[in-house]
Coordinates of C-alpha atoms and ligand atoms in Angstrom, one line a residue:
Chain K
X15 CA 0.0 -0.1 0.1
X16 CA 2.6 2.4 1.1
X17 CA 6.4 1.8 -0.5
X18 CA 9.3 4.0 0.7
X19 CA 12.2 3.8 -2.3
X20 CA 15.7 5.4 -1.0
X21 CA 13.9 8.4 0.6
X22 CA 16.3 11.0 2.0
X23 CA 14.4 14.2 3.6
X24 CA 16.5 17.2 4.3
X25 CA 15.0 20.3 6.0
X26 CA 16.4 23.3 4.9
X27 CA 19.2 24.5 5.4
X28 CA 21.0 21.1 6.1
X29 CA 18.9 19.1 8.8
X30 CA 18.9 15.4 7.6
X31 CA 15.8 13.8 9.2
X32 CA 15.5 11.0 6.9
X33 CA 18.3 9.1 5.1
X34 CA 17.8 6.5 2.2
X35 CA 15.0 4.9 3.9
X36 CA 12.9 2.2 2.1
X37 CA 10.3 0.4 3.6
X38 CA 6.9 -1.4 2.4
X39 CA 4.0 -1.3 4.3
X40 CA 1.0 -3.8 3.0
X41 CA -2.7 -3.3 3.4
X42 CA -4.3 -3.9 6.7
X43 CA -0.7 -3.9 8.4
X44 CA -0.6 -2.7 12.1
X45 CA 3.0 -0.6 12.1
X46 CA 4.9 0.5 14.9
X47 CA 7.8 3.2 14.2
X48 CA 9.7 4.0 17.2
X49 CA 13.1 5.9 17.7
X50 CA 14.5 8.6 19.9
X51 CA 13.1 12.2 20.0
X52 CA 14.3 13.7 16.7
X53 CA 14.9 10.4 15.0
X54 CA 12.3 11.1 12.1
X55 CA 9.1 9.3 13.1
X56 CA 7.1 12.5 12.5
X57 CA 8.9 13.2 9.2
X58 CA 8.2 9.7 7.9
X59 CA 4.3 10.3 8.4
X60 CA 4.4 13.6 6.8
X61 CA 5.8 12.4 3.9
X62 CA 3.0 9.8 3.5
X63 CA 0.7 12.7 4.1
X64 CA 2.4 14.7 1.3
X65 CA 2.8 17.6 3.6
X66 CA 6.3 17.2 2.7
X67 CA 8.2 16.1 -0.1
X68 CA 11.4 14.1 -0.2
X69 CA 14.7 15.8 -1.6
X70 CA 15.3 12.0 -2.9
X71 CA 13.7 8.9 -3.8
X72 CA 10.1 8.2 -4.6
X73 CA 7.2 7.3 -2.1
X74 CA 4.1 5.5 -3.7
X75 CA 0.6 5.5 -1.9
X76 CA -1.1 2.7 -3.7
X77 CA -0.2 3.4 -7.5
X78 CA 0.3 7.2 -6.8
X79 CA 4.1 8.6 -6.7
X80 CA 3.9 11.3 -3.9
X81 CA 6.9 13.1 -4.9
X82 CA 5.3 14.2 -7.9
X83 CA 1.6 14.8 -6.8
X84 CA -0.1 17.8 -7.9
X85 CA -1.4 20.2 -5.7
X86 CA -5.0 19.6 -7.2
X87 CA -4.8 15.8 -6.4
X88 CA -4.0 16.3 -2.6
X89 CA -7.3 16.6 -1.1
X90 CA -8.0 13.4 -2.6
X91 CA -5.3 11.5 -1.3
X92 CA -5.8 13.2 2.4
X93 CA -9.2 12.2 2.3
X94 CA -8.1 8.6 2.3
X95 CA -5.8 9.0 5.4
X96 CA -7.1 9.7 8.8
X97 CA -4.0 11.3 11.1
X98 CA -3.6 12.0 14.5
X99 CA -1.2 14.5 14.6
X100 CA 1.5 14.8 17.5
X101 CA 0.6 18.4 18.0
X102 CA -3.4 17.6 17.4
X103 CA -3.6 20.2 14.6
X104 CA -7.4 21.2 16.1
X105 CA -9.3 23.9 14.2
X106 CA -9.1 26.4 16.8
X107 CA -12.2 28.4 15.6
X108 CA -14.4 25.4 15.4
X109 CA -16.0 23.1 18.2
X110 CA -15.4 19.8 19.0
X111 CA -18.1 18.7 17.1
X112 CA -17.5 20.7 13.8
X113 CA -13.8 19.8 14.1
X114 CA -14.7 16.2 13.7
X115 CA -17.9 16.7 11.2
X116 CA -15.8 19.0 8.9
X117 CA -13.6 16.1 7.6
X118 CA -17.0 14.8 6.7
X119 CA -18.1 17.8 5.3
X120 CA -15.0 18.1 3.1
X121 CA -15.9 14.8 1.6
X122 CA -19.6 15.9 0.5
X123 CA -21.0 13.4 3.2
X124 CA -24.8 14.1 3.8
X125 CA -25.9 15.9 6.7
X126 CA -27.8 12.9 8.6
X127 CA -24.9 10.4 8.0
X128 CA -22.7 13.5 9.7
X129 CA -24.9 13.8 13.0
X130 CA -25.1 10.2 13.2
X131 CA -21.6 9.3 12.9
X132 CA -20.1 12.4 14.7
X133 CA -22.2 11.6 17.9
X134 CA -21.3 7.8 17.8
X135 CA -17.5 8.6 17.6
X136 CA -18.0 11.2 20.2
X137 CA -19.7 8.6 22.8
X138 CA -16.8 6.1 21.5
X139 CA -13.6 8.8 22.5
X140 CA -15.9 9.8 25.7
X141 CA -16.4 13.5 24.8
X142 CA -20.3 13.3 24.2
X143 CA -20.6 16.5 26.6
X144 CA -18.0 18.3 25.1
X145 CA -19.6 18.5 21.7
X146 CA -19.8 22.3 21.8
X147 CA -16.7 23.0 23.3
X148 CA -13.6 25.0 21.6
X149 CA -10.6 23.2 21.7
X150 CA -9.1 26.2 23.9
X151 CA -11.4 25.0 26.7
X152 CA -10.0 21.4 26.6
X153 CA -7.9 19.5 28.7
X154 CA -4.7 18.1 26.7
X155 CA -6.0 14.5 26.8
X156 CA -9.6 15.8 25.5
X157 CA -7.6 17.4 22.9
X158 CA -6.1 14.4 21.9
X159 CA -9.3 12.3 21.9
X160 CA -10.6 14.9 19.7
X161 CA -7.8 14.7 17.3
X162 CA -8.2 10.7 17.2
X163 CA -11.9 10.9 16.5
X164 CA -11.2 13.3 13.6
X165 CA -8.7 10.9 12.4
X166 CA -11.3 8.1 12.7
X167 CA -14.6 9.5 11.4
X168 CA -14.7 9.0 7.6
X169 CA -13.4 5.8 7.8
X170 CA -10.1 6.3 6.2
X171 CA -8.4 3.3 4.4
X172 CA -5.0 4.2 6.6
X173 CA -4.5 5.6 10.0
X174 CA -1.4 7.7 10.7
X175 CA -1.2 8.0 14.7
X176 CA 1.9 10.2 15.6
X177 CA 1.9 9.7 19.6
X178 CA -1.3 9.4 19.9
X179 CA -1.6 8.6 23.6
X180 CA 1.2 11.1 24.8
X181 CA -1.3 12.9 26.9
X182 CA -3.8 10.0 27.9
X183 CA -3.9 8.6 31.4
X184 CA -3.4 4.3 31.3
X185 CA -7.1 3.9 31.3
X186 CA -7.7 6.3 28.1
X187 CA -4.5 5.0 26.6
X188 CA -5.5 1.1 26.8
X189 CA -8.9 2.4 25.6
X190 CA -7.4 4.1 22.2
X191 CA -5.1 1.3 21.8
X192 CA -8.2 -1.3 21.7
X193 CA -10.0 0.8 19.4
X194 CA -7.0 1.3 17.4
X195 CA -6.7 -2.5 17.1
X196 CA -10.3 -2.9 16.2
X197 CA -10.2 -0.6 13.3
X198 CA -7.3 -2.5 12.2
X199 CA -9.0 -5.9 12.4
X200 CA -11.7 -4.5 10.3
X201 CA -9.5 -3.8 7.5
X202 CA -7.7 -0.2 8.2
X203 CA -4.1 0.2 7.7
X204 CA -2.6 1.5 11.0
X205 CA 0.9 3.2 11.1
X206 CA 1.5 4.2 14.9
X207 CA 4.4 6.4 15.9
X208 CA 5.5 6.1 19.3
X209 CA 8.4 5.9 22.0
X210 CA 6.3 4.3 24.6
X211 CA 8.0 1.0 25.7
X212 CA 4.6 -0.4 26.9
X213 CA 2.8 0.1 24.0
X214 CA 5.6 -1.7 21.8
X215 CA 6.1 -4.5 24.1
X216 CA 2.4 -5.2 24.8
X217 CA 1.2 -5.0 21.0
X218 CA 3.7 -7.2 19.7
X219 CA 3.3 -6.0 16.2
X220 CA 5.6 -5.3 13.4
X221 CA 8.0 -2.5 14.6
X222 CA 10.3 -0.1 12.6
X223 CA 12.9 1.6 14.4
X224 CA 14.7 4.7 13.3
X225 CA 18.1 6.4 14.6
X226 CA 19.0 9.8 13.4
X227 CA 16.9 9.4 10.2
X228 CA 18.1 5.8 9.3
X229 CA 15.9 2.6 9.4
X230 CA 18.1 0.4 11.9
X231 CA 15.4 -2.3 12.5
X232 CA 12.5 -3.5 10.7
X233 CA 11.3 -6.5 12.9
X234 CA 7.7 -8.5 12.9
X235 CA 6.4 -8.8 16.6
X236 CA 9.6 -6.5 17.6
X237 CA 10.3 -5.4 20.7
X238 CA 11.2 -1.9 22.3
X239 CA 15.2 -1.2 21.8
X240 CA 16.9 1.8 21.5
Chain N
X7 CA -22.1 20.2 -5.4
X8 CA -25.1 22.0 -3.9
X9 CA -24.3 20.5 -0.5
X10 CA -20.7 21.3 -0.3
X11 CA -21.9 25.4 -1.3
X12 CA -24.5 25.1 1.3
X13 CA -21.8 24.4 4.0
X14 CA -19.5 27.0 2.3
X15 CA -22.0 29.7 2.8
X16 CA -23.1 27.9 6.5
X17 CA -19.4 27.9 7.4
X18 CA -19.0 31.6 5.9
X19 CA -22.0 32.4 8.2
X20 CA -20.7 30.9 11.2
X21 CA -17.4 32.9 11.1
X22 CA -19.3 35.8 10.7
X23 CA -21.6 35.3 13.6
X24 CA -19.1 34.1 16.2
X25 CA -17.1 37.3 15.4
X26 CA -19.1 39.8 14.5
X27 CA -16.9 42.8 15.8
X28 CA -14.2 41.9 13.2
X29 CA -16.6 42.9 10.3
X30 CA -18.4 45.6 12.1
X31 CA -15.9 48.3 11.0
X32 CA -16.1 46.8 7.5
X33 CA -19.9 47.2 7.5
X34 CA -20.0 50.6 8.5
X35 CA -16.9 51.6 5.8
X36 CA -19.2 49.7 3.1
X37 CA -22.3 52.3 4.2
X38 CA -20.6 55.1 3.0
X39 CA -20.0 54.2 -0.7
X40 CA -23.3 52.3 -0.6
X41 CA -25.1 55.5 0.7
X42 CA -23.1 57.8 -1.8
X43 CA -24.2 55.5 -4.8
X44 CA -27.7 55.7 -3.5
X45 CA -27.6 59.3 -2.9
X46 CA -26.2 59.5 -6.6
X47 CA -29.5 57.8 -8.1
X48 CA -31.6 59.8 -5.8
X49 CA -30.7 63.1 -6.7
X50 CA -30.5 62.1 -10.3
X51 CA -33.7 60.8 -10.4
X52 CA -35.6 63.4 -8.4
X53 CA -33.9 66.3 -10.2
X54 CA -34.7 65.2 -13.4
X55 CA -38.3 64.7 -12.4
X56 CA -38.3 68.2 -10.5
X57 CA -36.6 69.7 -13.7
X58 CA -38.9 68.3 -16.2
X59 CA -42.0 69.5 -14.1
X60 CA -40.7 73.0 -13.9
X61 CA -39.8 73.1 -17.7
X62 CA -43.4 71.9 -18.2
X63 CA -44.5 75.3 -16.4
X64 CA -41.9 77.6 -17.7
X65 CA -42.9 80.0 -20.2
X66 CA -42.0 83.5 -21.4
X67 CA -44.9 86.1 -21.3
X68 CA -44.5 89.0 -23.5
X69 CA -47.0 92.3 -22.5
X70 CA -47.5 94.3 -25.2
X71 CA -48.2 98.1 -24.9
X72 CA -52.0 99.0 -24.5
X73 CA -52.2 100.8 -28.1
X74 CA -50.9 97.9 -30.1
X75 CA -52.6 96.4 -32.9
X76 CA -53.4 92.8 -32.7
X77 CA -52.0 92.6 -36.4
X78 CA -48.7 93.6 -34.9
X79 CA -48.9 91.1 -32.4
X80 CA -50.1 88.3 -34.9
X81 CA -47.0 89.3 -36.9
X82 CA -44.6 88.8 -33.9
X83 CA -46.3 85.6 -33.2
X84 CA -45.6 84.6 -37.0
X85 CA -42.0 85.2 -36.3
X86 CA -41.7 83.8 -33.4
X87 CA -43.4 80.4 -34.4
X88 CA -40.3 80.2 -37.2
X89 CA -37.6 80.0 -34.6
X90 CA -36.8 76.4 -34.4
X91 CA -36.6 76.4 -30.5
X92 CA -40.2 77.8 -29.9
X93 CA -42.7 74.9 -28.9
X94 CA -45.8 77.1 -28.7
X95 CA -47.2 80.5 -28.9
X96 CA -50.5 81.3 -27.4
X97 CA -52.1 84.5 -27.8
X98 CA -54.1 86.2 -24.9
X99 CA -56.0 89.3 -25.6
X100 CA -56.9 91.8 -23.5
X101 CA -60.4 91.0 -23.2
X102 CA -59.3 87.1 -22.4
X103 CA -56.8 88.0 -19.7
X104 CA -59.7 90.3 -18.0
X105 CA -62.2 87.3 -18.1
X106 CA -59.5 84.9 -16.7
X107 CA -59.2 87.7 -14.1
X108 CA -62.6 87.4 -13.4
X109 CA -63.3 84.0 -13.4
X110 CA -60.2 83.7 -11.0
X111 CA -61.1 86.4 -8.3
X112 CA -65.0 86.1 -8.6
X113 CA -65.5 85.3 -5.3
X114 CA -63.1 88.3 -4.1
X115 CA -65.7 91.2 -4.0
X116 CA -63.1 93.8 -3.3
X117 CA -60.8 92.9 -6.3
X118 CA -64.4 93.1 -8.5
X119 CA -65.6 96.4 -7.4
X120 CA -62.3 98.2 -7.8
X121 CA -62.0 96.3 -11.3
X122 CA -65.4 97.8 -12.2
X123 CA -64.4 101.3 -10.9
X124 CA -61.4 101.4 -13.9
X125 CA -62.8 102.7 -16.8
X126 CA -60.4 101.0 -19.2
X127 CA -59.4 97.5 -18.7
X128 CA -55.8 97.4 -16.8
X129 CA -54.8 94.3 -18.8
X130 CA -52.5 93.9 -21.5
X131 CA -52.4 91.6 -24.4
X132 CA -49.9 89.0 -24.4
X133 CA -48.3 86.3 -26.1
X134 CA -47.3 83.3 -24.0
X135 CA -44.4 81.5 -25.3
X136 CA -43.1 78.0 -24.3
X137 CA -40.0 76.6 -25.7
X138 CA -38.7 72.8 -25.8
X139 CA -36.0 73.2 -23.3
X140 CA -35.0 75.3 -20.4
X141 CA -31.7 76.3 -21.9
X142 CA -33.6 78.0 -24.8
X143 CA -35.2 80.6 -23.1
X144 CA -32.3 82.8 -23.1
X145 CA -32.5 82.9 -26.8
X146 CA -36.0 83.5 -27.2
X147 CA -36.2 86.5 -24.8
X148 CA -32.7 87.6 -26.9
X149 CA -35.0 87.7 -30.0
X150 CA -37.8 90.0 -28.4
X151 CA -35.2 92.2 -27.0
X152 CA -34.3 93.4 -30.0
X153 CA -34.7 97.2 -31.2
X154 CA -37.5 96.8 -33.8
X155 CA -39.7 95.5 -30.8
X156 CA -39.1 98.1 -28.4
X157 CA -41.6 100.3 -29.3
X158 CA -44.5 97.5 -29.1
X159 CA -43.4 95.3 -25.8
X160 CA -44.1 96.7 -22.6
X161 CA -42.4 93.8 -20.4
X162 CA -41.1 90.4 -20.7
X163 CA -41.9 88.1 -17.8
X164 CA -39.2 85.2 -17.7
X165 CA -36.4 85.5 -15.4
X166 CA -37.9 84.7 -12.0
X167 CA -38.2 81.0 -13.1
X168 CA -35.1 80.8 -15.3
X169 CA -32.9 80.9 -12.4
X170 CA -34.6 78.0 -10.4
X171 CA -34.2 75.8 -13.3
X172 CA -30.7 76.8 -14.1
X173 CA -29.8 76.1 -10.3
X174 CA -31.3 72.8 -10.6
X175 CA -30.2 71.9 -13.6
X176 CA -26.4 72.8 -12.4
X177 CA -27.0 70.7 -9.1
X178 CA -28.4 67.9 -11.1
X179 CA -25.4 68.0 -13.3
X180 CA -22.7 68.5 -10.7
X181 CA -24.0 65.9 -8.4
X182 CA -23.8 64.0 -11.6
X183 CA -20.1 63.9 -11.9
X184 CA -19.3 64.5 -8.5
X185 CA -21.5 61.7 -7.6
X186 CA -19.8 59.4 -10.1
X187 CA -16.3 60.2 -9.0
X188 CA -17.1 60.2 -5.3
X189 CA -18.5 56.9 -5.4
X190 CA -15.9 55.4 -7.2
X191 CA -13.3 57.2 -4.6
X192 CA -15.4 55.8 -1.7
X193 CA -15.8 52.2 -3.3
X194 CA -12.0 52.3 -3.6
X195 CA -11.7 52.9 0.2
X196 CA -14.0 50.5 1.0
X197 CA -12.6 47.9 -1.0
X198 CA -9.1 48.5 0.8
X199 CA -10.7 48.3 4.1
X200 CA -12.8 45.3 3.8
X201 CA -9.4 43.7 1.6
X202 CA -7.3 44.5 4.7
X203 CA -10.1 43.0 7.2
X204 CA -10.2 39.9 5.0
X205 CA -6.8 39.7 5.0
X206 CA -5.9 40.0 8.7
X207 CA -8.8 37.1 9.1
X208 CA -6.7 34.9 6.7
X209 CA -3.4 35.7 8.3
X210 CA -5.3 35.1 11.7
X211 CA -6.4 31.9 10.7
X212 CA -3.5 30.8 9.0
X213 CA -2.4 27.6 10.8
X214 CA -6.2 26.5 10.6
X215 CA -6.3 26.9 6.9
X216 CA -2.8 24.4 6.8
X217 CA -4.8 21.9 8.7
X218 CA -7.9 22.3 6.9
X219 CA -5.7 21.4 3.5
X220 CA -4.0 18.5 5.9
X221 CA -7.5 16.8 6.3
X222 CA -8.7 17.2 2.8
X223 CA -10.4 20.6 2.2
X224 CA -10.3 21.2 -1.2
X225 CA -9.2 24.9 -2.1
X226 CA -12.7 26.3 -2.7
X227 CA -13.7 24.9 0.6
X228 CA -11.4 26.9 2.3
X229 CA -11.5 29.8 0.4
X230 CA -15.4 30.1 0.0
X231 CA -16.1 30.7 3.6
X232 CA -14.1 34.3 3.2
X233 CA -15.9 35.4 0.3
X234 CA -19.3 34.6 1.8
X235 CA -18.0 36.9 5.1
X236 CA -17.5 39.5 2.7
X237 CA -21.1 39.2 1.0
X238 CA -22.5 39.0 4.1
X239 CA -21.0 42.2 5.3
X240 CA -22.1 43.7 2.0
X241 CA -25.9 42.6 2.9
X242 CA -25.8 43.7 6.4
X243 CA -24.2 47.3 5.2
X244 CA -27.1 47.6 2.3
X245 CA -29.7 46.7 4.8
X246 CA -28.6 49.4 7.1
X247 CA -28.1 52.0 4.4
X248 CA -31.8 51.1 3.1
X249 CA -33.1 52.0 6.6
X250 CA -31.0 55.2 6.7
X251 CA -32.3 56.5 3.6
X252 CA -35.8 55.5 4.3
X253 CA -35.8 57.3 7.7
X254 CA -34.2 60.3 6.1
X255 CA -36.6 60.5 3.3
X256 CA -39.3 60.1 5.6
X257 CA -38.4 62.9 7.7
X258 CA -36.8 65.4 5.1
X259 CA -39.7 65.1 2.6
X260 CA -42.1 67.2 4.2
X261 CA -39.2 69.9 4.6
X262 CA -38.4 69.5 1.0
X263 CA -41.7 70.0 -0.3
X264 CA -41.6 73.3 1.3
X265 CA -38.8 74.4 -0.6
X266 CA -39.8 72.4 -3.9
X267 CA -43.6 72.3 -4.3
X268 CA -43.4 69.6 -6.9
X269 CA -40.9 67.2 -4.9
X270 CA -41.9 64.4 -2.9
X271 CA -39.0 62.2 -2.1
X272 CA -40.6 60.0 0.4
X273 CA -43.1 59.1 -2.7
X274 CA -40.3 58.8 -5.0
X275 CA -38.4 56.3 -2.2
X276 CA -41.5 53.9 -1.5
X277 CA -42.6 53.6 -5.1
X278 CA -38.7 52.8 -6.0
X279 CA -37.5 51.2 -3.1
X280 CA -37.1 47.8 -4.5
X281 CA -34.8 49.4 -7.1
X282 CA -32.9 51.2 -4.4
X283 CA -32.6 48.2 -2.1
X284 CA -31.3 46.2 -5.6
X285 CA -28.7 48.9 -6.4
X286 CA -27.8 48.8 -2.7
X287 CA -27.5 45.0 -2.5
X288 CA -25.5 44.7 -5.8
X289 CA -22.9 47.9 -4.4
X290 CA -22.4 45.7 -1.1
X291 CA -22.3 42.4 -2.1
X292 CA -20.3 43.6 -5.1
X293 CA -17.7 45.3 -3.0
X294 CA -17.6 42.3 -0.1
X295 CA -16.6 40.0 -2.8
X296 CA -14.4 41.7 -4.8
X297 CA -12.2 42.7 -2.0
X298 CA -12.5 39.3 -0.4
X299 CA -11.5 37.6 -3.7
X300 CA -8.8 40.3 -3.9
X301 CA -7.3 39.2 -0.2
X302 CA -7.9 35.6 -1.1
X303 CA -5.8 36.1 -4.5
X304 CA -3.1 37.5 -2.7
X305 CA -2.9 35.7 0.8
X306 CA -4.5 32.4 0.2
X307 CA -2.0 30.9 -2.0
X308 CA -2.6 27.2 -3.2
Ligands
ATP428 N1 9.9 21.7 9.8 C1 11.1 21.8 10.1 N2 12.1 22.1 9.6 C2 13.7 21.8 10.4 N3 13.6 21.2 10.7 C3 12.8 20.2 11.3 C4 11.4 20.4 10.8 N4 10.8 19.6 11.5 C5 11.6 18.6 11.9 N5 13.0 19.0 11.8 C6 13.9 18.3 12.3 O1 14.0 16.8 11.9 C7 14.5 15.9 12.8 C8 13.6 15.0 12.5 O2 12.2 15.4 13.1 P1 10.8 14.8 13.6 O3 9.7 15.4 14.1 O4 10.7 13.8 12.4 O5 11.4 13.5 14.8 P2 10.5 12.7 15.6 O6 11.3 11.6 15.5 O7 9.2 12.7 15.3 O8 10.4 13.2 17.1 P3 9.6 13.2 18.3 O9 9.6 11.8 19.0 O10 10.6 14.2 19.2 O11 8.5 13.5 17.9 C9 14.8 16.8 13.8 O12 15.9 16.9 14.1 C10 13.9 18.1 13.6 O13 14.6 18.9 14.7
MG429 MG1 7.4 13.6 16.2

């Protein structure tokens, strides 16, 4: 589904974030990306979302070469992806409800569908009573759960979750992980970036370890090793 | 397609209504060119109807000395009719003038008595001349002031109305010129102000716009709401402007009617209110959309 061929990403002026990275992720896979802070995890996800373009190499999303994607094709690509950003990136002028609904509105879903699905996902992430709050009025964990709800709402083909449980308490964390596993079980590809040892060791999924922009390990049922 | 349009409009409205203070200044600024354009149409139309009603009434009366023969008068009438600018010449004999006077004042015994005491009729024979246009009376009176008529004519009565007509004419034509110029200048000012407000709104929401892109919003889904915000400001500005003008016309109408008896601006306003609100809406919405479009083009790059 996703293929990196010798990808190098350099942020100007000369910060090497990814170096000659190659990997392949198959449909329905659950992949963990780990590595120290600054290793390049977020950069890798940004390349999949075509938020950044590689300096060298090719990235394929299904058949599409993301290093050559045109601006006009970006919305279509991004509607197939659900992203939990490390810094949430909620729309600050919209309420929790509107933030989540926005993703469906963008795709032209009908009003009833939106109402039904958004209330459902709000219940799943436990934010029914925060629907009318603005992001600034939420706790860190509530914002993170809003971001998670927004990433899932439109049933994307693939979910990119960048440290999605960083701000959650242990109960919420295990709820969210269970949710991600369940969605993965229903056929959605999940890429989860984290440096949380617990998560990696309990999930027993494929682990890709980055170090200073290089892929140093790529193991099925990997363990947390830095 | 339709559902997206509906959402864009709704989203624009939501942004507008959550922060009405942001657009309040722009609404106020937009009022000014809208008012100026409305005023332009109002003055132009009422001025024109005032002029034509005055022109309709305008005429020159030439009074002939009492010892003049009717044939001489008819002779002058013939000559007048040859002038291209003359529309109509009416002869009113002494007797006719007397009869008209009696008819008009028959219920005034004092006037009637004094009239009876006079041995000869105090009235002079006259020619009443109408021209096609107000500006042509000058020429006609010039013709009558010639040497050869000097012994025949007692007086020419025309100056009173001339000044009024010319004043209104001047007022209407200057408001025409000044109105267009002023409206354009004010419209440009308004465009700049609205443009700046939308520009600030875009800059303020820059981060949000990036995120909207990342979650798959198309260009128009992001841009549209800003256009809608501009248009909504325009709609509000035109509604306010309409109400202000309605109030002004209502209060000023009786006062202006004292000055110009033929002028009823409230009548004009109420019978043309659809046209007026249409002009105001077109101006307001046009200004709003144009300025937002410029702001979007400059600051919301793909
Ligand atoms: N926009 C940017 N401009 C310049 N340098 C950047 C930018 N984004 C990231 N970097 C740099 O690229 C490197 C990789 O960053 P990245 O965000 O991918 O790390 P990460 O693995 O996600 O770290 P963390 O675990 O702290 O989130 C870092 O050295 C970082 O400073
Ligand atoms: Mg990161």
